[in-house]
C-alpha positions in Angstrom: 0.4 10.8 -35.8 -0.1 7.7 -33.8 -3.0 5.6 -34.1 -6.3 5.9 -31.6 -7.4 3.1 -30.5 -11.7 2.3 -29.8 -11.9 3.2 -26.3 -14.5 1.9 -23.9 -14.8 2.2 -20.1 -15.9 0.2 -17.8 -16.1 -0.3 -14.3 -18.5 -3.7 -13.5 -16.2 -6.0 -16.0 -16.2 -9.5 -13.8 -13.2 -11.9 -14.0 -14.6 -15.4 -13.4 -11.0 -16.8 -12.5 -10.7 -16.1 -9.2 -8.9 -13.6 -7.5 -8.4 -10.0 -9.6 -6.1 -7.6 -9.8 -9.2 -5.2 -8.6 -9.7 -7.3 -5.8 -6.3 -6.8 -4.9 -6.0 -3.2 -5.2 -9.1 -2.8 -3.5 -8.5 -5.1 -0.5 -5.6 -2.7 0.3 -8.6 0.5 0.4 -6.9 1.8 -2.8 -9.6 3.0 -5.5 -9.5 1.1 -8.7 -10.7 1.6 -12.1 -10.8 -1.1 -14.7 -10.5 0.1 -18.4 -11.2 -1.6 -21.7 -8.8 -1.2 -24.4 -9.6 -2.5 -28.3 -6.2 -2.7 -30.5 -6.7 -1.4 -34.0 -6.4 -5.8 -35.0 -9.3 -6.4 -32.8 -8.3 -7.2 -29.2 -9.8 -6.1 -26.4 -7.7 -5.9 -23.7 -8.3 -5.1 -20.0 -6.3 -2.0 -18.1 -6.4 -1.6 -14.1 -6.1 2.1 -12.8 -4.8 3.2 -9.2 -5.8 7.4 -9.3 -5.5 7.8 -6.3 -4.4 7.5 -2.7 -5.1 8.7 0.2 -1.3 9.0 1.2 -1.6 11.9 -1.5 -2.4 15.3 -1.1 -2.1 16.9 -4.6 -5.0 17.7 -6.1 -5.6 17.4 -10.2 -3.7 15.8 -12.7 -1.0 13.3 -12.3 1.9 12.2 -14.3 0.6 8.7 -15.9 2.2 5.6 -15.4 2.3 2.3 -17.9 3.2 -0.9 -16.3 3.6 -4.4 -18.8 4.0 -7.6 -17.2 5.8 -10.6 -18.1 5.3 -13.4 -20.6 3.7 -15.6 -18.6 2.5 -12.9 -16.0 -0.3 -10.3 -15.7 -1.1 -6.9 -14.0 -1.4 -9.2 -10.9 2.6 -9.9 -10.8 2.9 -5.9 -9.6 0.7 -6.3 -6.8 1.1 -9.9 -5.2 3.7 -7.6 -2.4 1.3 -5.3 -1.5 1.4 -1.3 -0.5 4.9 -1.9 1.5 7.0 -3.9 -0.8 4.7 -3.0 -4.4 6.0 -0.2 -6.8 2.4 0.1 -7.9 1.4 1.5 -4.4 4.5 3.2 -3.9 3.9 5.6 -7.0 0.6 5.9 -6.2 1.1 7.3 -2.9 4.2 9.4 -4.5 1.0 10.8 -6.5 1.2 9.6 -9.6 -1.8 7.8 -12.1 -0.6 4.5 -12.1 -2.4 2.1 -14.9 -1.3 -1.6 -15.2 -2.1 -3.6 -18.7 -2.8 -6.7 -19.9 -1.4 -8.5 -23.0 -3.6 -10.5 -25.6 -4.8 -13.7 -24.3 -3.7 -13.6 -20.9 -6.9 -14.1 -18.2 -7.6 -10.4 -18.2 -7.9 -10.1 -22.2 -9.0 -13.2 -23.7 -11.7 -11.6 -26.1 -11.8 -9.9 -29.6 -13.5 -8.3 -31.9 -14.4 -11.3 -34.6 -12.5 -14.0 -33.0 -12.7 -16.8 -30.2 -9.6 -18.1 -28.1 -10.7 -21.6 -29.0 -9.8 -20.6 -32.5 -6.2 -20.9 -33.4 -6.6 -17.4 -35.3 -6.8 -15.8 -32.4 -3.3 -17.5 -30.8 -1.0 -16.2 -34.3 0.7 -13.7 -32.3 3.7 -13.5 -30.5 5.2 -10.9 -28.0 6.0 -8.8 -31.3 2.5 -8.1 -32.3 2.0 -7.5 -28.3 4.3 -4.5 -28.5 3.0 -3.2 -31.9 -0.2 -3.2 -30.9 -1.1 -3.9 -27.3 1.4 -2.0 -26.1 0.4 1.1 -28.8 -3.0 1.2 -28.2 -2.7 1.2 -24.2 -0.6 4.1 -24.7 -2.8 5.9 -26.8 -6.0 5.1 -24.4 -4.1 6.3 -21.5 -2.6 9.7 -23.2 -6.4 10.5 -23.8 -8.1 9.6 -20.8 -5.7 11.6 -18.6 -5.1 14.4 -21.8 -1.2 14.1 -21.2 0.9 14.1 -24.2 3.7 11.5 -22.6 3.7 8.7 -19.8 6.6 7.1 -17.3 6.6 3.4 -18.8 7.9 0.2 -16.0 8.4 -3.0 -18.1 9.3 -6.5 -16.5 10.9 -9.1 -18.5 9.1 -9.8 -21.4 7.3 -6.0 -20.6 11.0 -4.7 -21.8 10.9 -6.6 -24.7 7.0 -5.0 -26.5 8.4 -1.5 -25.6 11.9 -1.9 -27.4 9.6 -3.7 -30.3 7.5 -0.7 -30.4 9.7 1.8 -30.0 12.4 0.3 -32.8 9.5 -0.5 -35.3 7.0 2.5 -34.7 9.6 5.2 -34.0 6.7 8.1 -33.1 6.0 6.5 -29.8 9.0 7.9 -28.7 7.5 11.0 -28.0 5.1 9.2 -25.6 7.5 7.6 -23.3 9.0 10.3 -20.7 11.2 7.7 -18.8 11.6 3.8 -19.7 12.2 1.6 -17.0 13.2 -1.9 -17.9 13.5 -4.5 -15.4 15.6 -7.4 -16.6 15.1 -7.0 -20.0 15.1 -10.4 -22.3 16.5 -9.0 -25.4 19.3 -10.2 -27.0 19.3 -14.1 -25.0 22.6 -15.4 -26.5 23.0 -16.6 -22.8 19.8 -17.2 -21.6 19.8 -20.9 -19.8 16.6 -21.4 -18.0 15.3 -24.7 -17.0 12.1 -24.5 -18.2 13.9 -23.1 -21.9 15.8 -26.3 -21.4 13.3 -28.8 -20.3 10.0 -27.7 -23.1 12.3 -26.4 -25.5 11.6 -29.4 -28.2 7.7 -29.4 -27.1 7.6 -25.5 -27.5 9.1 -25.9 -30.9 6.6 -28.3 -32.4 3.6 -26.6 -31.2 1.4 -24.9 -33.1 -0.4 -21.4 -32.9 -2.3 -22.3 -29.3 -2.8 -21.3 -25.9 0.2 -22.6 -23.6 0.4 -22.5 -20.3 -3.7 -21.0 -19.8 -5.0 -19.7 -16.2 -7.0 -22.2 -14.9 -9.0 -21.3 -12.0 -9.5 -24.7 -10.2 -5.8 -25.6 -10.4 -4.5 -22.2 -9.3 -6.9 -22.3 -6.4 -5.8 -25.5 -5.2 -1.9 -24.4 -5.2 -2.9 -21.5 -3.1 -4.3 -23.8 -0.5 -1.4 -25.9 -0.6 1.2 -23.0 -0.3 -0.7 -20.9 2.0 0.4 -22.9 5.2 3.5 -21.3 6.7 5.8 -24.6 6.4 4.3 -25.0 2.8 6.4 -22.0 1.3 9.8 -23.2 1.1 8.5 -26.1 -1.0 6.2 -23.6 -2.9 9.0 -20.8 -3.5 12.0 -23.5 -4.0 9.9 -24.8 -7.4 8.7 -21.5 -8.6 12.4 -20.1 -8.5 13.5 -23.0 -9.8 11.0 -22.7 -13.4 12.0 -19.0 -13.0 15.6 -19.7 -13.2 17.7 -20.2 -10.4 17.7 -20.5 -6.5 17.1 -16.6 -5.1 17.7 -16.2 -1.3 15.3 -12.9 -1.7 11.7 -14.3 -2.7 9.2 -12.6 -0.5 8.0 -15.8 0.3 5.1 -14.5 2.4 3.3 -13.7 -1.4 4.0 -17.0 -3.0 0.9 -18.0 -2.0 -1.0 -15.4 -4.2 1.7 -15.7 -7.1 0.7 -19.4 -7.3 -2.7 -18.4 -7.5 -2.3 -16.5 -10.1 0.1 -17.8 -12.0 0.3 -18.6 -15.0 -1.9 -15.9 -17.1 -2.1 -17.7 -20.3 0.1 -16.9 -22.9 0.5 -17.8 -26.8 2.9 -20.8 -28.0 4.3 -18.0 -30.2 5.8 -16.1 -28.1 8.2 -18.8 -25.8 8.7 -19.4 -29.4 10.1 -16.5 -30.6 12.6 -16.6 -27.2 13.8 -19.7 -28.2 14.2 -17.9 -32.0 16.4 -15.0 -30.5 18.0 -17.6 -27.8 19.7 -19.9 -31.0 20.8 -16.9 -32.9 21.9 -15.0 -30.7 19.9 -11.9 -33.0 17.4 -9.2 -31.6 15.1 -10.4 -35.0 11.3 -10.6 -36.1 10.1 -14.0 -36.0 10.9 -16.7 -38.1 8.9 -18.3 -40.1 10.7 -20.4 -41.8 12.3 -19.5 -45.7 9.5 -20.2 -47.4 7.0 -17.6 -45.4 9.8 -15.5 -44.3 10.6 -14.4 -48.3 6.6 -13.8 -48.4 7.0 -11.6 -45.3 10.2 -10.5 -45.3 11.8 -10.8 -48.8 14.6 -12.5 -47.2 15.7 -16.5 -46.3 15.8 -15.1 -42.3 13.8 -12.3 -40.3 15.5 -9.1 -39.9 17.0 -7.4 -37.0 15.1 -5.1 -35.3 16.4 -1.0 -35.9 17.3 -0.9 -32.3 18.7 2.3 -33.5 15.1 4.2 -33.1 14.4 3.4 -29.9 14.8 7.3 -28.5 12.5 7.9 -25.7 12.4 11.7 -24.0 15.2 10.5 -21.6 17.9 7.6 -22.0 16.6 4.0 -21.3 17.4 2.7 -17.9 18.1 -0.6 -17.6 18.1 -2.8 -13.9 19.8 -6.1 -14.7 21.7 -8.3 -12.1 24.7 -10.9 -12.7 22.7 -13.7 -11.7 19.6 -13.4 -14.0 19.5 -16.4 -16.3 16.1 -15.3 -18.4 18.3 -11.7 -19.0 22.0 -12.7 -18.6 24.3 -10.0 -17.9 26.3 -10.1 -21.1 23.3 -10.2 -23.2 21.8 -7.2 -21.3 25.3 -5.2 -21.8 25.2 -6.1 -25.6 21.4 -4.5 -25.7 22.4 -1.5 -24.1 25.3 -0.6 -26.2 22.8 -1.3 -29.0 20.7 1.0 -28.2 21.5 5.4 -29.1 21.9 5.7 -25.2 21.0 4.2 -21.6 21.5 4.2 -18.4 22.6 0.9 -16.1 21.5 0.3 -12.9 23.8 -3.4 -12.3 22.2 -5.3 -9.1 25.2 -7.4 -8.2 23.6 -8.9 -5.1 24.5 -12.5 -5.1 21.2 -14.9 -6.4 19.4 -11.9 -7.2 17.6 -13.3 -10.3 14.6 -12.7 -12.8 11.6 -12.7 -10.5 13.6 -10.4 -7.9 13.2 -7.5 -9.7 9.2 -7.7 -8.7 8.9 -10.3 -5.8 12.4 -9.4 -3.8 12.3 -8.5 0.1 14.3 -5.7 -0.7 12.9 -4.6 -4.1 12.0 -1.2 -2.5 15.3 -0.3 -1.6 17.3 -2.0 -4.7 14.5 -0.8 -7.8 11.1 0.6 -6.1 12.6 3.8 -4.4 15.3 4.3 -7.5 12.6 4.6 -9.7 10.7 7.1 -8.2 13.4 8.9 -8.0 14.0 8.7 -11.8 10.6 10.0 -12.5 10.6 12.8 -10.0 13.6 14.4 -11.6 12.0 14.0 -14.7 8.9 15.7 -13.1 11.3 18.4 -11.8 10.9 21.5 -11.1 7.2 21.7 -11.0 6.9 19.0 -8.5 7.9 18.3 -5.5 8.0 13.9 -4.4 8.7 12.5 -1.2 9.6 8.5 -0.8 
């Protein structure tokens, strides 16, 4: 039986950072909801709804949709492209219940039950205990709001990574996830070879349990004043692809200057952390500790390997990954899939298509937006009918 979380809603919760992800969705006369979430360790973390649209004519329930953001990300990073280009809008005018979460400690879901973020207790987590937990519990708070018994799940990057922790270590979530789509899916990271894992490698490694890389309101207001100007972009979107990974010649460069302000969420030094862990070993592994705390945790001198062998959603995994992604390298993704009991690959071998692509592309609803609804409406098949 899985485990049900507190629920709470809410609709008058006020981000004081600046720009929300209800602003957004409302600014493009969509409805929006905003949800409260507490995880059975205490955090309480902050869900976006889309219900509704008026592109949809189907009355009553709705097959629910999860989307989990990045690492350094929030539910923002799925609506920066708006109802054209977004895969947010797009499913919500196909007429499903689309609901967008936010991890611990991003800008969204910086509180909990006993604890402060200006306590390192609250940082000891890394993208592990965000899958077991944050990821769990959204589930749960979703399945009964809407009384569904399963959901369509959309992860992107580090998104990819809680579900396949969820999934492999809590095996009765499988029965929850109808369809998981994982967009460049950092797993095993054998080859990953980013600049910024190259550049704050060392600093990353000698950090303690703390916030890294927090949302800051001021700053992230005055680099959307600088990139807004038309001949500010190229400058704007050469650095972010750069810290992303490499050059992409398909940024929709008309949204860096939201992205930048709203970028970064805020993140724990834990989980870059626990990349850089899987990135030297080459290993799909818990974290490590170190010997002496991993034989307290573990038993064992080194973490174990995640039972990738569990993760058995309703429908094979299907996995978009492209040849020039250096956060999800090709041959790591390929070595994750034939992990796994059974998936399906959708390869993207557009030249310089790389890690942010997947949700900021020109093309992204051609190449993954309009695929993916198509996944889920044979999965919704017979009973329902979708046009795209």
């Amino acid at each position: 039986m899985a485990y049900k979380p507190i629920v709470i809603l809410s609709v008058c919760i006020q981000i004081v950072n600046g720009i929300t992800s209800a602003d957004i969705i409302a600014s493009h006369n969509y409805p929006v909801e905003i949800h409260t979430v507490v995880t059975r360790d205490g955090y309480i973390l902050t869900a976006f709804r889309i219900p509704d649209s008026i592109f949809c004519e189907q009355s009553g329930a709705k097959p629910a949709v999860l989307f989990q953001h990045g690492m350094t990300a929030s539910s923002d990073v799925f609506l920066v492209n708006g109802p054209r280009d977004g895969l947010v809008f797009m499913l919500a005018d196909a007429c499903f219940d689309v609901w967008l979460s936010n991890t611990r400690g991003n800008r969204y879901s910086r509180r909990h039950v006993s604890l402060d973020p200006s306590q390192e207790a609250f940082w000891r987590f890394s993208w592990h205990e965000i899958g077991t937990e944050d990821v769990a519990a959204s589930m749960d708070y979703i399945l009964a709001t809407t009384n569904q018994s399963a959901l369509h799940y959309v992860g992107h990057s580090q998104g990819c990574t809680t579900l396949v922790v969820l999934l492999s270590m809590r095996p009765e979530y499988n029965q929850s996830v109808k369809t998981a789509i994982l967009l460049g899916p950092p797993v095993f990271m054998g080859h990953t070879r980013t600049l910024g894992q190259i550049v704050l490698r060392d600093l990353i490694m000698s950090m303690p349990d703390c916030e890294f890389m927090f949302h800051n309101r001021i700053l992230n207001k005055i680099m959307n004043g600088i990139c807004e100007p038309y001949v500010m972009r190229v400058y704007c979107s050469t650095f972010f692809m750069i810290v992303n990974g490499k050059f992409s010649d398909h940024l929709n460069t008309s949204a860096i200057p939201l992205i930048v302000a709203t970028l970064p969420a805020g993140v724990s030094s834990r989980q870059p952390k626990h990349f850089i862990q899987l990135s030297d070993s080459g290993r799909f592994s818990l974290f490590d500790f170190g010997i002496l705390r991993n034989l307290i945790y573990y038993r064992r001198l080194t973490p174990p390997d995640y039972p990738l062998h569990n993760v058995r959603p309703l429908t094979p995994v299907h996995i978009f990954y492209s040849d020039d992604d250096l956060s999800a390298a090709k041959e790591d993704v390929e070595n994750f899939a034939a992990s796994l009991p059974e998936a399906v690959m959708h390869r993207i071998s557009t030249p310089s298509w790389h890690h942010m692509d997947f949700v900021h592309s020109m093309t992204v609803a051609e190449v993954i937006n309009k695929p993916v609804i198509e996944i889920f409406r044979r999965f919704e098949q017979p009973t329902r009918t979708i046009s795209i």
